[in-house]
Amino acid sequence: MQAIPFTKMHGLGNNYIYVDMFKENLKEEELSDIAIAVSSIYTGIGSDGMILICPSDVAPVKMRIFNNDGSEGKNCGNGLRCVAKYAYEKKLVHDKTFKIETLSGLVEATVQESETGEVNIVTVDMGVPRLSRDQIPMQGSEKSEVINEPFPVDGEVYHITTVSMGNPHGIFYVENIEAAPLTTLGPRVEKDERFPESVNVEFVEVVSESELHFRVWERGSGITQACGTGACAAVVASVLNGKTKRGIETTVHLAGGDLFITWTEEGNVLMTGPAETICTGTFFYRS
Ligand SMILES: N[C@@H](CCC[C@H](N)C(=O)O)C(=O)O
Protein backbone atom coordinates (compact mmCIF):
# COMPACT_ATOMS: atom_id res chain seq x y z
CA MET A 1 0.00 0.00 0.00
CA GLN A 2 1.32 3.46 -0.96
CA ALA A 3 0.11 6.66 0.74
CA ILE A 4 -0.23 9.41 -1.91
CA PRO A 5 -0.87 12.97 -0.70
CA PHE A 6 -3.14 14.80 -3.18
CA THR A 7 -4.98 18.04 -3.86
CA LYS A 8 -8.33 17.87 -5.64
CA MET A 9 -8.94 20.91 -7.84
CA HIS A 10 -11.39 21.91 -10.52
CA GLY A 11 -11.80 24.37 -13.34
CA LEU A 12 -15.53 24.85 -14.05
CA GLY A 13 -16.28 21.44 -12.57
CA ASN A 14 -13.64 19.60 -14.64
CA ASN A 15 -12.01 18.00 -11.62
CA TYR A 16 -8.74 16.13 -11.24
CA ILE A 17 -6.62 14.65 -8.48
CA TYR A 18 -3.35 16.60 -8.50
CA VAL A 19 -0.15 14.99 -7.23
CA ASP A 20 2.89 17.16 -6.51
CA MET A 21 5.76 15.28 -8.12
CA PHE A 22 8.23 17.80 -6.67
CA LYS A 23 7.58 15.86 -3.44
CA GLU A 24 6.08 12.48 -4.36
CA ASN A 25 7.53 9.55 -6.23
CA LEU A 26 5.06 7.47 -8.27
CA LYS A 27 6.27 4.59 -10.42
CA GLU A 28 5.94 5.35 -14.16
CA GLU A 29 4.49 1.89 -14.86
CA GLU A 30 1.76 2.41 -12.22
CA LEU A 31 0.56 5.89 -13.29
CA SER A 32 -2.26 4.64 -15.48
CA ASP A 33 -3.60 2.30 -12.76
CA ILE A 34 -3.28 5.00 -10.09
CA ALA A 35 -5.30 7.39 -12.30
CA ILE A 36 -8.06 4.79 -12.65
CA ALA A 37 -7.99 4.06 -8.90
CA VAL A 38 -8.16 7.68 -7.67
CA SER A 39 -10.87 8.54 -10.22
CA SER A 40 -13.36 5.87 -9.14
CA ILE A 41 -16.40 7.39 -7.42
CA TYR A 42 -16.94 4.06 -5.60
CA THR A 43 -13.51 3.01 -4.38
CA GLY A 44 -11.40 6.12 -5.07
CA ILE A 45 -11.73 9.85 -4.56
CA GLY A 46 -13.85 10.44 -7.66
CA SER A 47 -12.57 12.60 -10.52
CA ASP A 48 -12.23 13.09 -14.26
CA GLY A 49 -8.66 11.81 -13.94
CA MET A 50 -5.27 12.57 -12.42
CA ILE A 51 -2.80 15.39 -13.09
CA LEU A 52 0.85 15.30 -12.13
CA ILE A 53 2.64 18.57 -11.31
CA CYS A 54 6.23 17.74 -12.22
CA PRO A 55 9.69 19.31 -12.39
CA SER A 56 10.74 20.29 -15.92
CA ASP A 57 14.03 20.90 -17.71
CA VAL A 58 12.56 23.66 -19.88
CA ALA A 59 10.05 25.45 -17.62
CA PRO A 60 9.43 25.97 -13.90
CA VAL A 61 6.79 23.24 -13.97
CA LYS A 62 5.41 20.47 -16.18
CA MET A 63 1.87 19.05 -16.36
CA ARG A 64 0.99 15.45 -17.19
CA ILE A 65 -2.69 14.51 -17.47
CA PHE A 66 -4.30 11.07 -17.23
CA ASN A 67 -7.97 10.57 -18.10
CA ASN A 68 -10.13 8.48 -15.77
CA ASP A 69 -9.74 5.41 -18.03
CA GLY A 70 -5.96 5.60 -17.41
CA SER A 71 -5.03 6.93 -20.87
CA GLU A 72 -2.57 9.81 -20.97
CA GLY A 73 -3.62 13.01 -22.73
CA LYS A 74 -1.20 15.57 -24.13
CA ASN A 75 -2.90 18.74 -22.94
CA CYS A 76 -5.66 19.96 -20.59
CA GLY A 77 -6.86 23.57 -20.51
CA ASN A 78 -8.70 23.40 -17.19
CA GLY A 79 -5.79 21.44 -15.73
CA LEU A 80 -3.29 24.11 -16.83
CA ARG A 81 -5.17 26.81 -14.91
CA CYS A 82 -5.19 24.64 -11.78
CA VAL A 83 -1.50 23.77 -12.17
CA ALA A 84 -0.74 27.50 -12.50
CA LYS A 85 -2.75 28.23 -9.34
CA TYR A 86 -0.97 25.47 -7.41
CA ALA A 87 2.51 26.43 -8.67
CA TYR A 88 2.05 30.09 -7.72
CA GLU A 89 0.36 29.52 -4.34
CA LYS A 90 2.93 26.86 -3.34
CA LYS A 91 5.76 29.18 -4.47
CA LEU A 92 7.11 26.78 -7.09
CA VAL A 93 7.16 29.99 -9.16
CA HIS A 94 7.46 33.62 -8.07
CA ASP A 95 6.50 35.54 -11.22
CA LYS A 96 2.83 35.96 -12.10
CA THR A 97 3.57 34.95 -15.71
CA PHE A 98 5.45 31.71 -16.29
CA LYS A 99 5.77 28.80 -18.69
CA ILE A 100 4.28 25.34 -18.18
CA GLU A 101 5.56 22.33 -20.12
CA THR A 102 2.99 19.87 -21.49
CA LEU A 103 3.44 16.77 -23.64
CA SER A 104 2.39 18.92 -26.60
CA GLY A 105 4.77 21.81 -25.92
CA LEU A 106 5.14 24.94 -23.80
CA VAL A 107 2.29 27.28 -22.84
CA GLU A 108 2.37 30.50 -20.81
CA ALA A 109 0.15 31.10 -17.79
CA THR A 110 -0.63 34.41 -16.07
CA VAL A 111 -2.26 34.26 -12.63
CA GLN A 112 -4.45 36.90 -11.00
CA GLU A 113 -3.74 37.07 -7.27
CA SER A 114 -6.39 38.22 -4.80
CA GLU A 115 -5.64 40.36 -1.73
CA THR A 116 -5.44 37.18 0.36
CA GLY A 117 -2.74 35.71 -1.90
CA GLU A 118 -5.12 33.22 -3.51
CA VAL A 119 -5.24 32.66 -7.27
CA ASN A 120 -8.78 32.32 -8.61
CA ILE A 121 -8.46 33.38 -12.25
CA VAL A 122 -5.78 32.32 -14.71
CA THR A 123 -5.13 33.22 -18.35
CA VAL A 124 -3.26 30.69 -20.44
CA ASP A 125 -1.70 31.44 -23.81
CA MET A 126 -2.45 28.06 -25.34
CA GLY A 127 -0.32 28.65 -28.44
CA VAL A 128 -1.25 28.19 -32.08
CA PRO A 129 -4.02 25.72 -33.02
CA ARG A 130 -2.95 22.89 -35.31
CA LEU A 131 -5.30 22.30 -38.21
CA SER A 132 -3.90 19.86 -40.74
CA ARG A 133 -5.17 16.29 -40.72
CA ASP A 134 -1.77 14.83 -39.83
CA GLN A 135 -1.63 17.13 -36.79
CA ILE A 136 -5.07 16.10 -35.47
CA PRO A 137 -4.42 13.16 -36.35
CA MET A 138 -7.23 12.10 -38.73
CA GLN A 139 -7.17 9.75 -41.70
CA GLY A 140 -7.09 11.30 -45.17
CA SER A 141 -4.98 13.68 -47.20
CA GLU A 142 -2.23 14.68 -44.73
CA LYS A 143 -2.01 18.46 -45.12
CA SER A 144 -5.69 19.19 -45.71
CA GLU A 145 -7.84 20.92 -43.08
CA VAL A 146 -11.18 19.53 -41.95
CA ILE A 147 -13.72 22.36 -41.91
CA ASN A 148 -17.42 21.49 -41.97
CA GLU A 149 -16.59 18.24 -43.75
CA PRO A 150 -19.34 15.62 -44.30
CA PHE A 151 -18.80 12.88 -41.72
CA PRO A 152 -21.04 9.81 -42.16
CA VAL A 153 -21.80 7.83 -39.02
CA ASP A 154 -23.95 4.68 -39.17
CA GLY A 155 -25.83 5.84 -42.27
CA GLU A 156 -26.38 9.45 -41.17
CA VAL A 157 -24.25 12.35 -42.46
CA TYR A 158 -23.03 14.90 -39.90
CA HIS A 159 -20.55 17.75 -40.52
CA ILE A 160 -17.32 17.94 -38.55
CA THR A 161 -14.55 20.51 -38.01
CA THR A 162 -11.33 19.28 -36.41
CA VAL A 163 -8.78 21.27 -34.40
CA SER A 164 -5.81 20.19 -32.30
CA MET A 165 -4.91 22.28 -29.26
CA GLY A 166 -2.13 19.79 -28.58
CA ASN A 167 -4.90 17.19 -28.26
CA PRO A 168 -7.54 16.26 -30.86
CA HIS A 169 -11.04 17.77 -31.04
CA GLY A 170 -13.97 17.10 -33.40
CA ILE A 171 -16.63 19.82 -33.38
CA PHE A 172 -20.25 19.44 -34.47
CA TYR A 173 -22.73 22.36 -34.66
CA VAL A 174 -26.22 21.88 -33.25
CA GLU A 175 -29.36 24.06 -33.26
CA ASN A 176 -30.15 23.43 -29.60
CA ILE A 177 -27.40 22.55 -27.12
CA GLU A 178 -29.88 20.86 -24.76
CA ALA A 179 -30.68 18.32 -27.50
CA ALA A 180 -27.03 17.60 -28.45
CA PRO A 181 -26.46 13.84 -28.98
CA LEU A 182 -23.77 13.78 -26.29
CA THR A 183 -24.19 10.22 -25.04
CA THR A 184 -24.86 8.65 -28.46
CA LEU A 185 -22.64 10.40 -31.03
CA GLY A 186 -20.02 11.28 -28.36
CA PRO A 187 -18.71 7.78 -27.60
CA ARG A 188 -19.30 6.62 -31.18
CA VAL A 189 -17.11 9.39 -32.69
CA GLU A 190 -14.53 9.24 -29.85
CA LYS A 191 -13.48 5.76 -30.98
CA ASP A 192 -14.14 6.19 -34.73
CA GLU A 193 -11.40 4.56 -36.81
CA ARG A 194 -10.87 7.81 -38.77
CA PHE A 195 -9.17 9.09 -35.59
CA PRO A 196 -6.19 6.79 -34.94
CA GLU A 197 -5.61 8.32 -31.46
CA SER A 198 -9.37 8.74 -30.72
CA VAL A 199 -10.83 12.23 -30.35
CA ASN A 200 -12.56 14.58 -27.90
CA VAL A 201 -16.07 15.28 -29.22
CA GLU A 202 -17.72 18.70 -28.86
CA PHE A 203 -21.17 20.04 -29.64
CA VAL A 204 -21.58 23.78 -30.16
CA GLU A 205 -24.61 26.04 -30.50
CA VAL A 206 -23.78 29.49 -31.84
CA VAL A 207 -25.54 32.24 -29.88
CA SER A 208 -23.88 35.26 -31.54
CA GLU A 209 -20.59 36.35 -33.12
CA SER A 210 -18.99 36.28 -29.66
CA GLU A 211 -20.97 33.70 -27.68
CA LEU A 212 -21.22 29.91 -27.86
CA HIS A 213 -22.95 27.14 -25.93
CA PHE A 214 -20.73 24.07 -25.59
CA ARG A 215 -20.97 20.47 -24.36
CA VAL A 216 -18.27 17.82 -24.43
CA TRP A 217 -17.71 14.07 -24.53
CA GLU A 218 -14.05 13.77 -23.57
CA ARG A 219 -11.73 11.12 -24.89
CA GLY A 220 -10.95 8.80 -22.01
CA SER A 221 -13.33 10.42 -19.51
CA GLY A 222 -16.79 10.72 -21.13
CA ILE A 223 -19.06 13.62 -20.23
CA THR A 224 -17.31 16.29 -18.18
CA GLN A 225 -18.56 19.67 -16.97
CA ALA A 226 -15.96 21.52 -19.02
CA CYS A 227 -13.01 21.08 -21.37
CA GLY A 228 -10.60 24.00 -21.74
CA THR A 229 -8.80 22.77 -24.83
CA GLY A 230 -12.20 21.81 -26.29
CA ALA A 231 -13.58 25.30 -25.72
CA CYS A 232 -10.47 26.80 -27.41
CA ALA A 233 -10.95 24.38 -30.32
CA ALA A 234 -14.64 25.38 -30.55
CA VAL A 235 -13.70 29.07 -30.82
CA VAL A 236 -11.12 28.33 -33.54
CA ALA A 237 -13.63 26.11 -35.39
CA SER A 238 -16.27 28.83 -35.19
CA VAL A 239 -13.93 31.39 -36.76
CA LEU A 240 -12.99 28.90 -39.50
CA ASN A 241 -16.69 28.32 -40.19
CA GLY A 242 -17.43 32.08 -40.32
CA LYS A 243 -19.66 31.91 -37.24
CA THR A 244 -17.56 34.10 -34.90
CA LYS A 245 -14.84 36.69 -35.40
CA ARG A 246 -11.10 36.28 -34.92
CA GLY A 247 -9.38 38.77 -32.58
CA ILE A 248 -12.39 39.35 -30.33
CA GLU A 249 -13.12 37.61 -27.05
CA THR A 250 -15.75 34.88 -27.25
CA THR A 251 -17.69 33.76 -24.19
CA VAL A 252 -18.10 29.99 -24.13
CA HIS A 253 -20.89 28.69 -21.89
CA LEU A 254 -19.96 25.20 -20.66
CA ALA A 255 -22.00 22.98 -18.33
CA GLY A 256 -19.79 24.11 -15.42
CA GLY A 257 -19.61 27.84 -16.24
CA ASP A 258 -17.98 30.28 -18.65
CA LEU A 259 -14.58 30.56 -20.33
CA PHE A 260 -13.37 33.67 -22.18
CA ILE A 261 -11.37 32.83 -25.28
CA THR A 262 -9.69 34.84 -28.03
CA TRP A 263 -8.02 33.50 -31.17
CA THR A 264 -5.68 36.45 -31.70
CA GLU A 265 -4.79 37.92 -35.10
CA GLU A 266 -1.18 36.90 -34.28
CA GLY A 267 -2.29 33.26 -34.16
CA ASN A 268 -2.28 32.25 -30.48
CA VAL A 269 -5.36 31.26 -28.49
CA LEU A 270 -5.84 32.93 -25.09
CA MET A 271 -8.08 31.26 -22.52
CA THR A 272 -9.20 32.91 -19.25
CA GLY A 273 -11.16 31.16 -16.51
CA PRO A 274 -11.32 30.07 -12.90
CA ALA A 275 -9.32 27.51 -10.92
CA GLU A 276 -10.39 26.26 -7.50
CA THR A 277 -9.13 23.94 -4.79
CA ILE A 278 -11.72 21.47 -3.45
CA CYS A 279 -9.78 19.56 -0.78
CA THR A 280 -6.51 17.92 0.13
CA GLY A 281 -5.93 14.44 1.55
CA THR A 282 -4.07 11.16 1.32
CA PHE A 283 -5.05 8.34 -1.04
CA PHE A 284 -4.10 4.79 -0.10
CA TYR A 285 -3.14 3.02 -3.33
CA ARG A 286 -3.20 -0.76 -3.35
CA SER A 287 -1.61 -2.15 -6.52
N1 LIG B 1 -10.42 18.31 -19.74
C1 LIG B 1 -9.33 18.68 -20.50
C2 LIG B 1 -8.79 17.74 -21.54
C3 LIG B 1 -8.31 16.44 -20.93
C4 LIG B 1 -7.63 15.49 -21.90
C5 LIG B 1 -8.53 14.96 -22.98
N2 LIG B 1 -9.60 14.15 -22.47
C6 LIG B 1 -7.70 14.16 -23.98
O1 LIG B 1 -7.55 12.93 -23.85
O2 LIG B 1 -7.18 14.78 -24.93
C7 LIG B 1 -9.28 20.15 -20.85
O3 LIG B 1 -9.76 20.95 -20.01
O4 LIG B 1 -8.72 20.55 -21.87
XYZ file of C-alpha atoms and ligand atoms in Angstrom:
300
model
C 0.000 0.000 0.000
C 1.319 3.464 -0.958
C 0.109 6.663 0.737
C -0.234 9.410 -1.907
C -0.873 12.974 -0.702
C -3.143 14.800 -3.178
C -4.978 18.045 -3.865
C -8.332 17.873 -5.639
C -8.942 20.914 -7.836
C -11.394 21.909 -10.521
C -11.805 24.372 -13.342
C -15.526 24.850 -14.053
C -16.280 21.440 -12.565
C -13.641 19.604 -14.645
C -12.006 17.999 -11.622
C -8.742 16.128 -11.240
C -6.622 14.654 -8.482
C -3.352 16.598 -8.495
C -0.154 14.994 -7.230
C 2.888 17.162 -6.509
C 5.759 15.276 -8.118
C 8.229 17.795 -6.674
C 7.581 15.858 -3.437
C 6.082 12.484 -4.356
C 7.528 9.550 -6.234
C 5.061 7.473 -8.269
C 6.268 4.587 -10.424
C 5.938 5.347 -14.159
C 4.485 1.890 -14.863
C 1.756 2.408 -12.220
C 0.563 5.890 -13.286
C -2.263 4.641 -15.478
C -3.598 2.299 -12.760
C -3.283 5.003 -10.092
C -5.301 7.388 -12.305
C -8.061 4.786 -12.647
C -7.992 4.063 -8.896
C -8.163 7.679 -7.673
C -10.870 8.544 -10.215
C -13.360 5.866 -9.143
C -16.396 7.387 -7.423
C -16.942 4.060 -5.597
C -13.505 3.012 -4.378
C -11.402 6.118 -5.075
C -11.732 9.854 -4.557
C -13.851 10.445 -7.659
C -12.569 12.602 -10.521
C -12.230 13.090 -14.259
C -8.662 11.813 -13.945
C -5.268 12.571 -12.425
C -2.805 15.389 -13.093
C 0.851 15.304 -12.130
C 2.645 18.573 -11.305
C 6.226 17.742 -12.224
C 9.692 19.313 -12.392
C 10.743 20.285 -15.919
C 14.035 20.903 -17.711
C 12.562 23.657 -19.884
C 10.048 25.451 -17.623
C 9.429 25.975 -13.897
C 6.793 23.238 -13.967
C 5.409 20.471 -16.178
C 1.867 19.053 -16.363
C 0.986 15.449 -17.187
C -2.690 14.512 -17.472
C -4.304 11.074 -17.229
C -7.968 10.565 -18.101
C -10.133 8.482 -15.773
C -9.737 5.414 -18.034
C -5.958 5.600 -17.411
C -5.034 6.932 -20.872
C -2.572 9.811 -20.968
C -3.624 13.013 -22.733
C -1.205 15.567 -24.133
C -2.905 18.741 -22.936
C -5.657 19.960 -20.593
C -6.862 23.567 -20.509
C -8.701 23.405 -17.189
C -5.788 21.445 -15.725
C -3.293 24.109 -16.826
C -5.171 26.812 -14.913
C -5.193 24.642 -11.779
C -1.496 23.770 -12.167
C -0.740 27.498 -12.498
C -2.751 28.233 -9.338
C -0.966 25.468 -7.414
C 2.514 26.430 -8.673
C 2.049 30.089 -7.720
C 0.362 29.516 -4.345
C 2.926 26.860 -3.340
C 5.760 29.179 -4.465
C 7.109 26.782 -7.092
C 7.162 29.987 -9.158
C 7.461 33.622 -8.071
C 6.498 35.537 -11.224
C 2.829 35.959 -12.104
C 3.573 34.953 -15.711
C 5.452 31.713 -16.293
C 5.765 28.799 -18.686
C 4.284 25.339 -18.175
C 5.556 22.334 -20.125
C 2.987 19.866 -21.489
C 3.437 16.765 -23.638
C 2.386 18.918 -26.602
C 4.769 21.810 -25.918
C 5.141 24.937 -23.796
C 2.292 27.278 -22.836
C 2.369 30.499 -20.814
C 0.147 31.104 -17.787
C -0.634 34.408 -16.070
C -2.258 34.265 -12.634
C -4.452 36.901 -10.999
C -3.736 37.067 -7.274
C -6.388 38.217 -4.799
C -5.636 40.357 -1.729
C -5.435 37.177 0.359
C -2.739 35.709 -1.899
C -5.117 33.222 -3.512
C -5.243 32.662 -7.269
C -8.778 32.324 -8.615
C -8.459 33.376 -12.249
C -5.783 32.321 -14.711
C -5.134 33.218 -18.355
C -3.257 30.688 -20.438
C -1.700 31.438 -23.813
C -2.455 28.059 -25.338
C -0.323 28.648 -28.440
C -1.250 28.186 -32.080
C -4.019 25.722 -33.024
C -2.949 22.887 -35.314
C -5.299 22.304 -38.209
C -3.901 19.862 -40.740
C -5.170 16.286 -40.725
C -1.767 14.825 -39.826
C -1.625 17.134 -36.789
C -5.073 16.102 -35.472
C -4.423 13.158 -36.348
C -7.227 12.095 -38.731
C -7.169 9.750 -41.696
C -7.089 11.300 -45.171
C -4.981 13.683 -47.200
C -2.232 14.684 -44.726
C -2.006 18.462 -45.123
C -5.691 19.188 -45.712
C -7.841 20.918 -43.082
C -11.177 19.526 -41.954
C -13.719 22.356 -41.909
C -17.418 21.487 -41.971
C -16.591 18.236 -43.752
C -19.342 15.625 -44.304
C -18.799 12.875 -41.717
C -21.039 9.814 -42.162
C -21.798 7.828 -39.019
C -23.948 4.684 -39.166
C -25.828 5.838 -42.269
C -26.384 9.449 -41.174
C -24.252 12.345 -42.456
C -23.033 14.905 -39.901
C -20.546 17.750 -40.515
C -17.321 17.941 -38.545
C -14.549 20.507 -38.015
C -11.327 19.281 -36.415
C -8.782 21.269 -34.402
C -5.812 20.192 -32.300
C -4.908 22.276 -29.262
C -2.132 19.791 -28.581
C -4.903 17.194 -28.262
C -7.543 16.263 -30.856
C -11.037 17.767 -31.043
C -13.966 17.096 -33.398
C -16.630 19.822 -33.378
C -20.251 19.445 -34.474
C -22.730 22.356 -34.656
C -26.223 21.879 -33.253
C -29.356 24.063 -33.261
C -30.152 23.435 -29.603
C -27.401 22.553 -27.121
C -29.880 20.863 -24.756
C -30.680 18.317 -27.501
C -27.030 17.600 -28.453
C -26.455 13.835 -28.984
C -23.771 13.778 -26.289
C -24.193 10.218 -25.040
C -24.864 8.655 -28.460
C -22.636 10.401 -31.032
C -20.025 11.285 -28.360
C -18.706 7.776 -27.600
C -19.299 6.624 -31.179
C -17.111 9.387 -32.686
C -14.528 9.239 -29.853
C -13.484 5.760 -30.979
C -14.136 6.189 -34.728
C -11.405 4.565 -36.814
C -10.871 7.806 -38.770
C -9.173 9.092 -35.589
C -6.186 6.795 -34.939
C -5.613 8.325 -31.464
C -9.368 8.738 -30.718
C -10.827 12.229 -30.348
C -12.562 14.577 -27.904
C -16.071 15.281 -29.219
C -17.715 18.700 -28.861
C -21.173 20.043 -29.643
C -21.583 23.778 -30.158
C -24.611 26.036 -30.495
C -23.784 29.492 -31.839
C -25.536 32.243 -29.880
C -23.882 35.258 -31.539
C -20.589 36.348 -33.124
C -18.995 36.285 -29.663
C -20.972 33.702 -27.682
C -21.217 29.909 -27.864
C -22.954 27.142 -25.931
C -20.733 24.068 -25.587
C -20.972 20.470 -24.362
C -18.272 17.822 -24.426
C -17.705 14.075 -24.528
C -14.048 13.772 -23.573
C -11.727 11.121 -24.890
C -10.950 8.803 -22.009
C -13.327 10.425 -19.513
C -16.787 10.716 -21.134
C -19.057 13.620 -20.227
C -17.314 16.291 -18.178
C -18.560 19.667 -16.972
C -15.962 21.517 -19.019
C -13.011 21.081 -21.373
C -10.605 24.000 -21.739
C -8.798 22.765 -24.833
C -12.196 21.812 -26.295
C -13.581 25.302 -25.721
C -10.474 26.805 -27.408
C -10.947 24.383 -30.322
C -14.637 25.379 -30.552
C -13.696 29.072 -30.816
C -11.122 28.326 -33.545
C -13.634 26.106 -35.393
C -16.268 28.830 -35.188
C -13.926 31.389 -36.763
C -12.991 28.897 -39.499
C -16.694 28.322 -40.195
C -17.432 32.077 -40.320
C -19.665 31.910 -37.239
C -17.560 34.097 -34.899
C -14.835 36.691 -35.400
C -11.099 36.275 -34.918
C -9.376 38.768 -32.579
C -12.387 39.354 -30.330
C -13.120 37.610 -27.052
C -15.755 34.875 -27.251
C -17.691 33.756 -24.189
C -18.103 29.988 -24.131
C -20.888 28.690 -21.890
C -19.955 25.203 -20.664
C -22.004 22.982 -18.332
C -19.788 24.109 -15.424
C -19.614 27.839 -16.243
C -17.981 30.276 -18.647
C -14.581 30.563 -20.334
C -13.370 33.673 -22.178
C -11.370 32.828 -25.280
C -9.688 34.843 -28.034
C -8.021 33.503 -31.167
C -5.684 36.453 -31.700
C -4.787 37.917 -35.100
C -1.181 36.901 -34.284
C -2.289 33.260 -34.160
C -2.284 32.255 -30.485
C -5.357 31.256 -28.486
C -5.840 32.932 -25.093
C -8.077 31.261 -22.519
C -9.200 32.910 -19.248
C -11.164 31.159 -16.511
C -11.321 30.069 -12.895
C -9.315 27.512 -10.922
C -10.391 26.262 -7.502
C -9.132 23.938 -4.785
C -11.718 21.467 -3.454
C -9.778 19.564 -0.778
C -6.507 17.917 0.129
C -5.934 14.437 1.548
C -4.067 11.159 1.324
C -5.051 8.340 -1.045
C -4.097 4.791 -0.104
C -3.138 3.023 -3.334
C -3.202 -0.756 -3.348
C -1.609 -2.151 -6.524
N -10.424 18.310 -19.739
C -9.330 18.683 -20.500
C -8.793 17.743 -21.544
C -8.312 16.438 -20.927
C -7.631 15.490 -21.896
C -8.532 14.956 -22.984
N -9.601 14.147 -22.472
C -7.696 14.164 -23.984
O -7.550 12.934 -23.854
O -7.180 14.781 -24.931
C -9.278 20.152 -20.846
O -9.759 20.948 -20.008
O -8.725 20.546 -21.870
